[in-house]
mmCIF file of N, CA and C in Angstrom:
data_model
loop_
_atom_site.group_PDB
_atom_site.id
_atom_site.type_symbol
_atom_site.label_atom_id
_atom_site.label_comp_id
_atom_site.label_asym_id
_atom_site.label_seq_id
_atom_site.Cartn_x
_atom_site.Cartn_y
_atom_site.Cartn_z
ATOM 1 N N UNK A 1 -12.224 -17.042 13.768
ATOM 2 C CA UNK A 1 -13.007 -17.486 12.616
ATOM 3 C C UNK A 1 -13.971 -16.405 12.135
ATOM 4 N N UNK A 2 -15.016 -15.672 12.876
ATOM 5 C CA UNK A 2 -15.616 -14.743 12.658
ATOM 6 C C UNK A 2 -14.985 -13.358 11.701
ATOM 7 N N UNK A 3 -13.537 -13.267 12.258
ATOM 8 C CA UNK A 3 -12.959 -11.935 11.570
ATOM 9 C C UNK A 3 -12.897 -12.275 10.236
ATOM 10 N N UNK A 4 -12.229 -14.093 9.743
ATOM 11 C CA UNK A 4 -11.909 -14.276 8.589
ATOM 12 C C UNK A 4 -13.388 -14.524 7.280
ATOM 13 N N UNK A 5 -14.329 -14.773 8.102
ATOM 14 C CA UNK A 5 -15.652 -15.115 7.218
ATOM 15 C C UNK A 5 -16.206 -13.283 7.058
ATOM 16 N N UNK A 6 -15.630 -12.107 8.172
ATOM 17 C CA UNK A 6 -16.127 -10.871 7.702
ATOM 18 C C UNK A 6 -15.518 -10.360 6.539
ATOM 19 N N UNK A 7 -14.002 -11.022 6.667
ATOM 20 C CA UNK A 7 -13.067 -10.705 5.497
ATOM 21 C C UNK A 7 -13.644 -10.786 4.155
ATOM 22 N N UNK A 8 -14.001 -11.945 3.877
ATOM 23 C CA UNK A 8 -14.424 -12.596 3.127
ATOM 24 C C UNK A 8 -15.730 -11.470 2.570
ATOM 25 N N UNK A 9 -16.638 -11.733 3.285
ATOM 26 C CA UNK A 9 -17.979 -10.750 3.494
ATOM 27 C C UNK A 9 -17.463 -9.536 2.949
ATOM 28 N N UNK A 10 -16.282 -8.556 3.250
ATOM 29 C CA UNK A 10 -16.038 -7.216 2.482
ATOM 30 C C UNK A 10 -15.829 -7.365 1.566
ATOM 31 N N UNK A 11 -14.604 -8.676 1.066
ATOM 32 C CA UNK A 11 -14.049 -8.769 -0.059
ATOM 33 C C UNK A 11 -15.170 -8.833 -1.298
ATOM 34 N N UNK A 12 -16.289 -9.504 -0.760
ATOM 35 C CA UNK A 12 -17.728 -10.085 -1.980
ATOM 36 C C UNK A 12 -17.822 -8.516 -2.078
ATOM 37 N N UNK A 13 -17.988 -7.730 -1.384
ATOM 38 C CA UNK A 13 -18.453 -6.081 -1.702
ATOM 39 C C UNK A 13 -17.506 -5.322 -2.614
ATOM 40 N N UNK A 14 -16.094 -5.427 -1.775
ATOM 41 C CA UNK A 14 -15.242 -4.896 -3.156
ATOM 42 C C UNK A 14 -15.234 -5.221 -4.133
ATOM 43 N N UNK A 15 -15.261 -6.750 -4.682
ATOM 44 C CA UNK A 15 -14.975 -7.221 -5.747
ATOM 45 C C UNK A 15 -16.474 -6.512 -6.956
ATOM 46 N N UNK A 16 -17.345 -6.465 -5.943
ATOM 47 C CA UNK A 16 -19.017 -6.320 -6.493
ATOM 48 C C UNK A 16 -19.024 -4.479 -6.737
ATOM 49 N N UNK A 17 -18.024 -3.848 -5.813
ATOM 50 C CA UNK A 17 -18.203 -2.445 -6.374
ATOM 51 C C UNK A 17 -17.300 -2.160 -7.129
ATOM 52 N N UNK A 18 -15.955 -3.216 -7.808
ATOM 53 C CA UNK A 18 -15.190 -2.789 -8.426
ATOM 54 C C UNK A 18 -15.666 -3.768 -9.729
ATOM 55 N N UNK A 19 -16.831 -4.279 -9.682
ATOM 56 C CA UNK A 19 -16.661 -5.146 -11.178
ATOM 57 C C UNK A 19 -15.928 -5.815 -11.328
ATOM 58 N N UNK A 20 -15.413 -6.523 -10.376
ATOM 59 C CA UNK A 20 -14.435 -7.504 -10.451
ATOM 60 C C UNK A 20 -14.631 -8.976 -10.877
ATOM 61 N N UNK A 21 -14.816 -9.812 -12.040
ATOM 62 C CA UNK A 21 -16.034 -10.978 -12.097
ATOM 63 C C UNK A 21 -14.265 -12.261 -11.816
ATOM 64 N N UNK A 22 -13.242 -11.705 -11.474
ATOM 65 C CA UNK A 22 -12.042 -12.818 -11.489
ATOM 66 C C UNK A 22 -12.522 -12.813 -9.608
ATOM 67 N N UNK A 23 -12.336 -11.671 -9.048
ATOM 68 C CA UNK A 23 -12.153 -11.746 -7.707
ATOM 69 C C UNK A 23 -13.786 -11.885 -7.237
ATOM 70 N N UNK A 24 -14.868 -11.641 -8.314
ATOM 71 C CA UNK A 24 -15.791 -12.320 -7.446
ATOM 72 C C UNK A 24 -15.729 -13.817 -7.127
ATOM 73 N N UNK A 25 -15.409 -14.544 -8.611
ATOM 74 C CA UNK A 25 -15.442 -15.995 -8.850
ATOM 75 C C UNK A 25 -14.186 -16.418 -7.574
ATOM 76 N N UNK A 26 -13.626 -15.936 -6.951
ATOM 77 C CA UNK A 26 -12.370 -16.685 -6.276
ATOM 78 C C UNK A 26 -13.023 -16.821 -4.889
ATOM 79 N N UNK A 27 -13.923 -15.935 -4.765
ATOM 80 C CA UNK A 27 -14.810 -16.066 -3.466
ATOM 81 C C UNK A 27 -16.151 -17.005 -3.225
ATOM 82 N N UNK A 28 -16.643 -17.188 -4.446
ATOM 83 C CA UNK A 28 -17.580 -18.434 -4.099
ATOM 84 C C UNK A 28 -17.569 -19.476 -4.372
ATOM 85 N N UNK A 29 -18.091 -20.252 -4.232
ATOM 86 C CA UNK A 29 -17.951 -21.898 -4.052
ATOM 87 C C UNK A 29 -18.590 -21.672 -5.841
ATOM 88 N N UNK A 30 -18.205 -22.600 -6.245
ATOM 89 C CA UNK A 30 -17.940 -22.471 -8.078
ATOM 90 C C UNK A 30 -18.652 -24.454 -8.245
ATOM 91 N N UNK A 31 -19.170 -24.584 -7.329
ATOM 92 C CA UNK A 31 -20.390 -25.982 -7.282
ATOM 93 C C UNK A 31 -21.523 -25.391 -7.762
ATOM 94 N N UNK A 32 -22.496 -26.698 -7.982
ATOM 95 C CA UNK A 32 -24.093 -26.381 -8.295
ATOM 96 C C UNK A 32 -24.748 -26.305 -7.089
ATOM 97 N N UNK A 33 -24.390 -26.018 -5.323
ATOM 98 C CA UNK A 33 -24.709 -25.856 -4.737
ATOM 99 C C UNK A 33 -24.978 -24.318 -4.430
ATOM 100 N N UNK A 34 -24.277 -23.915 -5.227
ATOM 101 C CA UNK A 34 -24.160 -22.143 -4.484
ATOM 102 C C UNK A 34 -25.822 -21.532 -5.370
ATOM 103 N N UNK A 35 -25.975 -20.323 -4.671
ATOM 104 C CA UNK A 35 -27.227 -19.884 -4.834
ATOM 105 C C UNK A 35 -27.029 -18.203 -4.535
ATOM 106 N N UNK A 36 -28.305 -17.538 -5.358
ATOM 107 C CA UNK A 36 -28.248 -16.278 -5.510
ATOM 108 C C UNK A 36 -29.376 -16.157 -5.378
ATOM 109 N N UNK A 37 -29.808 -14.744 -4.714
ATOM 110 C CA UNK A 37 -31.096 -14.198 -4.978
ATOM 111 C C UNK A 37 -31.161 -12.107 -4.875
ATOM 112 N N UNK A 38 -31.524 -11.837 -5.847
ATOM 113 C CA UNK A 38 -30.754 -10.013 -6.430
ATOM 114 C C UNK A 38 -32.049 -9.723 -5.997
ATOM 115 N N UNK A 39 -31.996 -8.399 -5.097
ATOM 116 C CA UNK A 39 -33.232 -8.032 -4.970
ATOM 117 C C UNK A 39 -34.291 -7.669 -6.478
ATOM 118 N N UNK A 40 -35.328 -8.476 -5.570
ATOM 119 C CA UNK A 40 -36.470 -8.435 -6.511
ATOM 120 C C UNK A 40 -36.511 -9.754 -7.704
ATOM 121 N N UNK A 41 -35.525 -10.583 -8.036
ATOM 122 C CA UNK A 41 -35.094 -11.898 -8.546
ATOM 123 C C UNK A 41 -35.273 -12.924 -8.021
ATOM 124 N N UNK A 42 -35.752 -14.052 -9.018
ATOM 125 C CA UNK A 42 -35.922 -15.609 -8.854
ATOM 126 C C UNK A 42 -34.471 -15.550 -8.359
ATOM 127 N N UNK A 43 -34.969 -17.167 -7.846
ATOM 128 C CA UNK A 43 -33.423 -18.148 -7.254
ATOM 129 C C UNK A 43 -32.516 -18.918 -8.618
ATOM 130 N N UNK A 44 -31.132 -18.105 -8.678
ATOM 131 C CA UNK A 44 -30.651 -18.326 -9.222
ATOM 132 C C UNK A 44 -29.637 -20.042 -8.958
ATOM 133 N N UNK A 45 -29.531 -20.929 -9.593
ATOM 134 C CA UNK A 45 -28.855 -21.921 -8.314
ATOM 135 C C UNK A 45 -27.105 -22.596 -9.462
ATOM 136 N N UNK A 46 -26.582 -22.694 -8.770
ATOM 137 C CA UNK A 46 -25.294 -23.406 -9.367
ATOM 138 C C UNK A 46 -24.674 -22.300 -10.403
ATOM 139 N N UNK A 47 -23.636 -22.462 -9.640
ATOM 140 C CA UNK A 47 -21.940 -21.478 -10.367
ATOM 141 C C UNK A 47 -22.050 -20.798 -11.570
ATOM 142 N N UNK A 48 -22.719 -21.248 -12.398
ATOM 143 C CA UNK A 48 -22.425 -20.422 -14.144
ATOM 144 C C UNK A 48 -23.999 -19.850 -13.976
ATOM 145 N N UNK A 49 -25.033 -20.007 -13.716
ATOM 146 C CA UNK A 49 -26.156 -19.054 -13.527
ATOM 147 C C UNK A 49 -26.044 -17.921 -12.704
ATOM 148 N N UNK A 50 -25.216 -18.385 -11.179
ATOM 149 C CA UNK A 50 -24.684 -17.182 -10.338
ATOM 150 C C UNK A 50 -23.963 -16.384 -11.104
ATOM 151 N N UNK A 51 -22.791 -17.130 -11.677
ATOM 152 C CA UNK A 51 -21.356 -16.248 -12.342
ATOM 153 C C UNK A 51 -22.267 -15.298 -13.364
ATOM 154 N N UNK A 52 -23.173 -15.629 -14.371
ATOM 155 C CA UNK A 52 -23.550 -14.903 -15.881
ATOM 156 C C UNK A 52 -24.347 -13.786 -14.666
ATOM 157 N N UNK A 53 -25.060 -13.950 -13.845
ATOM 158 C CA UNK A 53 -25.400 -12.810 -12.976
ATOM 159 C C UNK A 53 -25.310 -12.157 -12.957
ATOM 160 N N UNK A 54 -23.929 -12.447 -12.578
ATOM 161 C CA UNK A 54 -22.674 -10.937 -12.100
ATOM 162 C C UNK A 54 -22.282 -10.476 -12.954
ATOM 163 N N UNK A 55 -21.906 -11.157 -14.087
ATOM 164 C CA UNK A 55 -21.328 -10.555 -15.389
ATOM 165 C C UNK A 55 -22.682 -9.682 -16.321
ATOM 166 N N UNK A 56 -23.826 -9.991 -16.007
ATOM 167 C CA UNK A 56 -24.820 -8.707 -16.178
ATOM 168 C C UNK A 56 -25.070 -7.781 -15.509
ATOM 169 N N UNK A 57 -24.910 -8.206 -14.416
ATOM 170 C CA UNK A 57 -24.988 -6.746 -13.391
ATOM 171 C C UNK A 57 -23.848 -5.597 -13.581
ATOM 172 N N UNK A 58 -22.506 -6.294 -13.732
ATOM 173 C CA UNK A 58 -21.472 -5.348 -14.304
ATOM 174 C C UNK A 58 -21.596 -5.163 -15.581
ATOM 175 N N UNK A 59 -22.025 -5.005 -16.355
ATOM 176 C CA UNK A 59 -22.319 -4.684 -17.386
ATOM 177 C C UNK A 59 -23.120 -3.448 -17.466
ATOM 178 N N UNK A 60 -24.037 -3.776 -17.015
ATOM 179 C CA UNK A 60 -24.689 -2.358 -16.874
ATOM 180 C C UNK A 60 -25.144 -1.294 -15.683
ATOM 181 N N UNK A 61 -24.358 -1.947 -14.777
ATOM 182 C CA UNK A 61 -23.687 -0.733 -14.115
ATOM 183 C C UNK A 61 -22.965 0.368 -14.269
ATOM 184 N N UNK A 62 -23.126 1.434 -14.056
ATOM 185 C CA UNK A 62 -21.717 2.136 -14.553
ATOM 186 C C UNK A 62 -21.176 2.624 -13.124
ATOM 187 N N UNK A 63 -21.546 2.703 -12.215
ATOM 188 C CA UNK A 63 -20.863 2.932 -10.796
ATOM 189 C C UNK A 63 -21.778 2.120 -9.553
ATOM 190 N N UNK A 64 -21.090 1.606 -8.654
ATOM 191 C CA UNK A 64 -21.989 1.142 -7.836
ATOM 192 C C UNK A 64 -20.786 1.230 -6.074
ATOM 193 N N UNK A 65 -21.475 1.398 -5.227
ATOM 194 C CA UNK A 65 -20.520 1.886 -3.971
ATOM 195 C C UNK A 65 -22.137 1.736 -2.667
ATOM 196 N N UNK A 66 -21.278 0.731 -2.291
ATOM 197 C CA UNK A 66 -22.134 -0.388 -0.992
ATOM 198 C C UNK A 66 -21.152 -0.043 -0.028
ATOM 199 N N UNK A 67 -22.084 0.261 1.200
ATOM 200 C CA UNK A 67 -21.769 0.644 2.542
ATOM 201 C C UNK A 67 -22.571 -0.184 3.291
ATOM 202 N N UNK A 68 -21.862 -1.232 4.200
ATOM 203 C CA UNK A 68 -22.372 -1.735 5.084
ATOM 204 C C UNK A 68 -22.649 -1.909 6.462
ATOM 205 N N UNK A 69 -23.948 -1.912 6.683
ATOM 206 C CA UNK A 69 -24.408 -2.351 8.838
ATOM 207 C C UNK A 69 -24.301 -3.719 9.002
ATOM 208 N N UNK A 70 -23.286 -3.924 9.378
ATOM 209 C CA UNK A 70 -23.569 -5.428 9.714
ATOM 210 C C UNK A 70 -24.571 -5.537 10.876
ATOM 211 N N UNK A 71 -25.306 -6.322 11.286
ATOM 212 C CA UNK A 71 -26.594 -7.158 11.873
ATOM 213 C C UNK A 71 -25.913 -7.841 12.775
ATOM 214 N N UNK A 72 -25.790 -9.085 12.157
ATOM 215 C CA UNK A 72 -25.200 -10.130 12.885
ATOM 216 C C UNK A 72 -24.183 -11.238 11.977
ATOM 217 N N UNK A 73 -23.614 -11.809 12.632
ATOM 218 C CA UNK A 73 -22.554 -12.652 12.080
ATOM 219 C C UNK A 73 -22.695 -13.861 13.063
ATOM 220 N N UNK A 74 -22.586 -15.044 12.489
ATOM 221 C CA UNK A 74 -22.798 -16.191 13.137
ATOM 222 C C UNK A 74 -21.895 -17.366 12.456
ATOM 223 N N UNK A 75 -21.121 -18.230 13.305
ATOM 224 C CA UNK A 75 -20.135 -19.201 12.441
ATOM 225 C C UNK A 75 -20.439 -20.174 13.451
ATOM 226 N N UNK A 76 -20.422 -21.379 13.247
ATOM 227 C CA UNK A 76 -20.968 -22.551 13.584
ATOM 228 C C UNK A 76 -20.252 -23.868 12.930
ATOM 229 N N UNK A 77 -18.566 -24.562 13.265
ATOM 230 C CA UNK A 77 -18.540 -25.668 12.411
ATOM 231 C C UNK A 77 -17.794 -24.928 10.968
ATOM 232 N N UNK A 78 -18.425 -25.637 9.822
ATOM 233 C CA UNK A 78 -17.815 -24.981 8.612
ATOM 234 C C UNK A 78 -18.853 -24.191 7.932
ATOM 235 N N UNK A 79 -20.168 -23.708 9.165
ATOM 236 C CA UNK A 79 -20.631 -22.893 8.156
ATOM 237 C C UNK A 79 -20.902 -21.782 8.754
ATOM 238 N N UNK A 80 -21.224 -20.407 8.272
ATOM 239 C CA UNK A 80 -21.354 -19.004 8.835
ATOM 240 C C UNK A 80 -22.757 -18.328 7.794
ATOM 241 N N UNK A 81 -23.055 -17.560 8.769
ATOM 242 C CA UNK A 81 -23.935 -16.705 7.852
ATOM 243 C C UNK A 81 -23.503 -14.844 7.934
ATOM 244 N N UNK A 82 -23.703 -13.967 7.828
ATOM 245 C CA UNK A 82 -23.755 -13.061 7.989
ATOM 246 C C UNK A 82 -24.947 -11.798 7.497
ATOM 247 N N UNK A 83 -25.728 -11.308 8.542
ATOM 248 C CA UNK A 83 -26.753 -10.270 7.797
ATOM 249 C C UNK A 83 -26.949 -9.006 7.942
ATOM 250 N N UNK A 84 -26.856 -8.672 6.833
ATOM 251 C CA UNK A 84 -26.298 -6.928 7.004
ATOM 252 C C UNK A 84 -27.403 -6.108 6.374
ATOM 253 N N UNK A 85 -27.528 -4.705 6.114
ATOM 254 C CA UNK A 85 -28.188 -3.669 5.327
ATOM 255 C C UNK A 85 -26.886 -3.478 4.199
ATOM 256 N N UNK A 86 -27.409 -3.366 3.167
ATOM 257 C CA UNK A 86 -26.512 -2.558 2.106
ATOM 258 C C UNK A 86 -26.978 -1.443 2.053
ATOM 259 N N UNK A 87 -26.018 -0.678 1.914
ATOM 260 C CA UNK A 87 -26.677 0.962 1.621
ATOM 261 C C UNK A 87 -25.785 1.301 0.342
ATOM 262 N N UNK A 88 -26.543 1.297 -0.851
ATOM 263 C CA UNK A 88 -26.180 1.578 -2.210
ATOM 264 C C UNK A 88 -26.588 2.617 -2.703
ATOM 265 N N UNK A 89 -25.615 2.774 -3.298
ATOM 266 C CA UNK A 89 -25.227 4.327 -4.226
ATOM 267 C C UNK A 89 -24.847 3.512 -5.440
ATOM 268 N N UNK A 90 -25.791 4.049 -6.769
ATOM 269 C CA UNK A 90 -25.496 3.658 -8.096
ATOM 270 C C UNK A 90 -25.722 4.388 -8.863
ATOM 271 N N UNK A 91 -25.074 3.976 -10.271
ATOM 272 C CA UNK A 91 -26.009 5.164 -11.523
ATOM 273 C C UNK A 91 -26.299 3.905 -12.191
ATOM 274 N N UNK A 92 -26.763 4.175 -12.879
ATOM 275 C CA UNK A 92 -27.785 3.175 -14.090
ATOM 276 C C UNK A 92 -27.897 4.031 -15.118
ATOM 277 N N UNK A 93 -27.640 4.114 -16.224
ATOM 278 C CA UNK A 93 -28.334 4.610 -17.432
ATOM 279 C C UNK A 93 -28.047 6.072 -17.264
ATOM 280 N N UNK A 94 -27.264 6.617 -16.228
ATOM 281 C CA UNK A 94 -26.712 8.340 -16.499
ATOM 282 C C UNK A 94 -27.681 8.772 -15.123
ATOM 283 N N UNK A 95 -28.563 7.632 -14.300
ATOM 284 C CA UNK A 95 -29.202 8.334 -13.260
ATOM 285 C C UNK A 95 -28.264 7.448 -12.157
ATOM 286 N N UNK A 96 -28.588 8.263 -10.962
ATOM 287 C CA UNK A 96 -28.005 8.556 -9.585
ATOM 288 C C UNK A 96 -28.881 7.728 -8.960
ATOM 289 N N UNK A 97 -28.859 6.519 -8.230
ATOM 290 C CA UNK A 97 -29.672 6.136 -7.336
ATOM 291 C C UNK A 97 -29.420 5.389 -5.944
ATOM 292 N N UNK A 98 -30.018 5.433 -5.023
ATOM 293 C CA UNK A 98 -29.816 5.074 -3.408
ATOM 294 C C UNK A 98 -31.043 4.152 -3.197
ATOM 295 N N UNK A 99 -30.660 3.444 -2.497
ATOM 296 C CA UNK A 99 -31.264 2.372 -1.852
ATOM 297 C C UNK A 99 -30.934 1.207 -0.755
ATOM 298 N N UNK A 100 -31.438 0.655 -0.241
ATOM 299 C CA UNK A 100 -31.072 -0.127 0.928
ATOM 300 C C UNK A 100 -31.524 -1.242 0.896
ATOM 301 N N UNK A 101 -30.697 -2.899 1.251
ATOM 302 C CA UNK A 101 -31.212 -4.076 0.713
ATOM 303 C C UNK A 101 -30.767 -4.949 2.068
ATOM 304 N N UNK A 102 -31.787 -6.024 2.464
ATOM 305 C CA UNK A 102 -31.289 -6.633 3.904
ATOM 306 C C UNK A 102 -30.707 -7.570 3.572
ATOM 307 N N UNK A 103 -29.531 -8.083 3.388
ATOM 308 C CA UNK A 103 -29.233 -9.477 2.819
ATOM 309 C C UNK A 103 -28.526 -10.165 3.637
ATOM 310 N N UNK A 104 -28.557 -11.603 3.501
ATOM 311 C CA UNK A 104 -27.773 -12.757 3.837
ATOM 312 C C UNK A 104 -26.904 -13.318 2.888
ATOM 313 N N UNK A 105 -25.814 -13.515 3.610
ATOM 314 C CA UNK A 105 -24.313 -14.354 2.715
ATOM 315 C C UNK A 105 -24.289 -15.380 3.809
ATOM 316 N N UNK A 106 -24.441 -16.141 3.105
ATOM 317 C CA UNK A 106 -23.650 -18.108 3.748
ATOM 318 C C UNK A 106 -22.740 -18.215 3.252
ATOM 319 N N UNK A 107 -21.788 -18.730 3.918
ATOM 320 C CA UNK A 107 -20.441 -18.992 3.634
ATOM 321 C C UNK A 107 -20.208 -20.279 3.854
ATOM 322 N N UNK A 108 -19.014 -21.223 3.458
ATOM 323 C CA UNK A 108 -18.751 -22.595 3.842
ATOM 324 C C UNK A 108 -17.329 -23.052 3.894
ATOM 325 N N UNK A 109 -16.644 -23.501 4.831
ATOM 326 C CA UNK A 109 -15.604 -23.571 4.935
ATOM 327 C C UNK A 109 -15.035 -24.751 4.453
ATOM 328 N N UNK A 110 -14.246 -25.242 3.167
ATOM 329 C CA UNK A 110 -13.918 -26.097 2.422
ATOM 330 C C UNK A 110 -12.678 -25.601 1.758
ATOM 331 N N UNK A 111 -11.849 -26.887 2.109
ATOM 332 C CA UNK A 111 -10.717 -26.597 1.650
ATOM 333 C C UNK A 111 -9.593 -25.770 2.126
ATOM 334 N N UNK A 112 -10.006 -25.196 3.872
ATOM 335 C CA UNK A 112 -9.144 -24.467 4.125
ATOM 336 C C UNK A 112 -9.440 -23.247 3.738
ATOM 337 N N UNK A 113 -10.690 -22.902 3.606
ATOM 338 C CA UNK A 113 -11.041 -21.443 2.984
ATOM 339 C C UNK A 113 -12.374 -21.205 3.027
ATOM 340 N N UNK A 114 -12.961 -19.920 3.625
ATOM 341 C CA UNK A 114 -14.366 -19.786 3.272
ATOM 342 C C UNK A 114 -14.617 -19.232 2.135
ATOM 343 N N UNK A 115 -15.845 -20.086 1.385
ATOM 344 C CA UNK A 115 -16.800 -19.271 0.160
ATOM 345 C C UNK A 115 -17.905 -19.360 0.623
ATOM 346 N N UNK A 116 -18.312 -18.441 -0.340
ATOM 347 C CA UNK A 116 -19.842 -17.591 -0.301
ATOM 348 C C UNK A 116 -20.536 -18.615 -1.410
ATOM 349 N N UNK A 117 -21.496 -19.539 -0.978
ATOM 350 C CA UNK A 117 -22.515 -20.251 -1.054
ATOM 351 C C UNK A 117 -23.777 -19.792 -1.352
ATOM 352 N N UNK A 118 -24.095 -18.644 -0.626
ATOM 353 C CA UNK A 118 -25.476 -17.987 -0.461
ATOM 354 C C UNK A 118 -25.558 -16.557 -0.308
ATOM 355 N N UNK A 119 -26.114 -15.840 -1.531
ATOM 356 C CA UNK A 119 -26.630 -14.442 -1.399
ATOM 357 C C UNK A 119 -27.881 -14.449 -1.267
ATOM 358 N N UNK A 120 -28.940 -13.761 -0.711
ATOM 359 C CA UNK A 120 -29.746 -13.046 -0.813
ATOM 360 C C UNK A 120 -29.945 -11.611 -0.477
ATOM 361 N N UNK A 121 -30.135 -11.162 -1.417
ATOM 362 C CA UNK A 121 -30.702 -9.146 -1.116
ATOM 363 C C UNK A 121 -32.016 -9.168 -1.149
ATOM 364 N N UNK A 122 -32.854 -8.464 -0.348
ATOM 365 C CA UNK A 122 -34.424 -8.132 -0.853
ATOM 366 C C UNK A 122 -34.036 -6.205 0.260
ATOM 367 N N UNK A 123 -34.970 -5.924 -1.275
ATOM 368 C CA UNK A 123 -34.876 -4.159 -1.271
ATOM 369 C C UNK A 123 -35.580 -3.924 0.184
ATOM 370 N N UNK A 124 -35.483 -2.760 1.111
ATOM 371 C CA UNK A 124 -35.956 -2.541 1.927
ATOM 372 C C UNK A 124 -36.946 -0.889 1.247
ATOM 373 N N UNK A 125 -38.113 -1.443 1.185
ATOM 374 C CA UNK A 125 -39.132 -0.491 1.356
ATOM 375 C C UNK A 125 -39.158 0.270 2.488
ATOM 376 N N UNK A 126 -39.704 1.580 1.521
ATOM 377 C CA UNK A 126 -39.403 2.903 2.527
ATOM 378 C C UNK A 126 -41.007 3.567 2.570
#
């Protein structure tokens, strides 16, 4: 169970460094339960506030490439968490930038499948 909720866990990264807003949406729970929080951002809550999110963040991104430490991983039943460091590499606006964010993904197992329920990033000050 653990390998398939990490699966999951990379896939939210690829889909998020490739701008992917079909293969993000196939990974989270698409209820008014799911929840977001972007470093430095209010709580975003339920599927089309998460989804328009993402579809701004790719937007004005023009490159973005996340490398992850995983922490810890924990699955319990149908639910899991996982908490990692992101280590991001982006441009914005024609600039180059790095940074590091501690976040949690909840996941929930429904339907024969885990989704991602719960983001939070908060930036790690240096």
């Amino acid at each position: 169970m653990t390998s398939e909720v990490l699966a999951v866990n990379t896939a939210f990264y690829r889909a998020f460094e490739k701008k992917d807003i079909e293969a993000m949406s196939a990974l989270w729970s698409q209820g008014t339960g799911s929840t977001c929080i972007h470093p430095g951002r209010s709580l975003l809550r339920g599927w089309k506030e998460v989804h328009s999110s993402w579809e701004q963040i790719f937007r004005n991104t023009a490159y973005i490439e996340i490398n992850l430490d995983i922490m810890t991983t924990e699955v319990a039943d149908n639910t899991a968490y996982v908490v990692l460091i992101e280590n991001v590499l982006q441009v914005v606006n024609g600039k180059r930038l790095q940074a590091q964010s501690i976040a949690t993904n909840v996941f929930q197992f429904l339907g024969g499948k885990w989704y991602l329920v719960h983001h939070h990033g908060s930036p790690i000050m240096r």
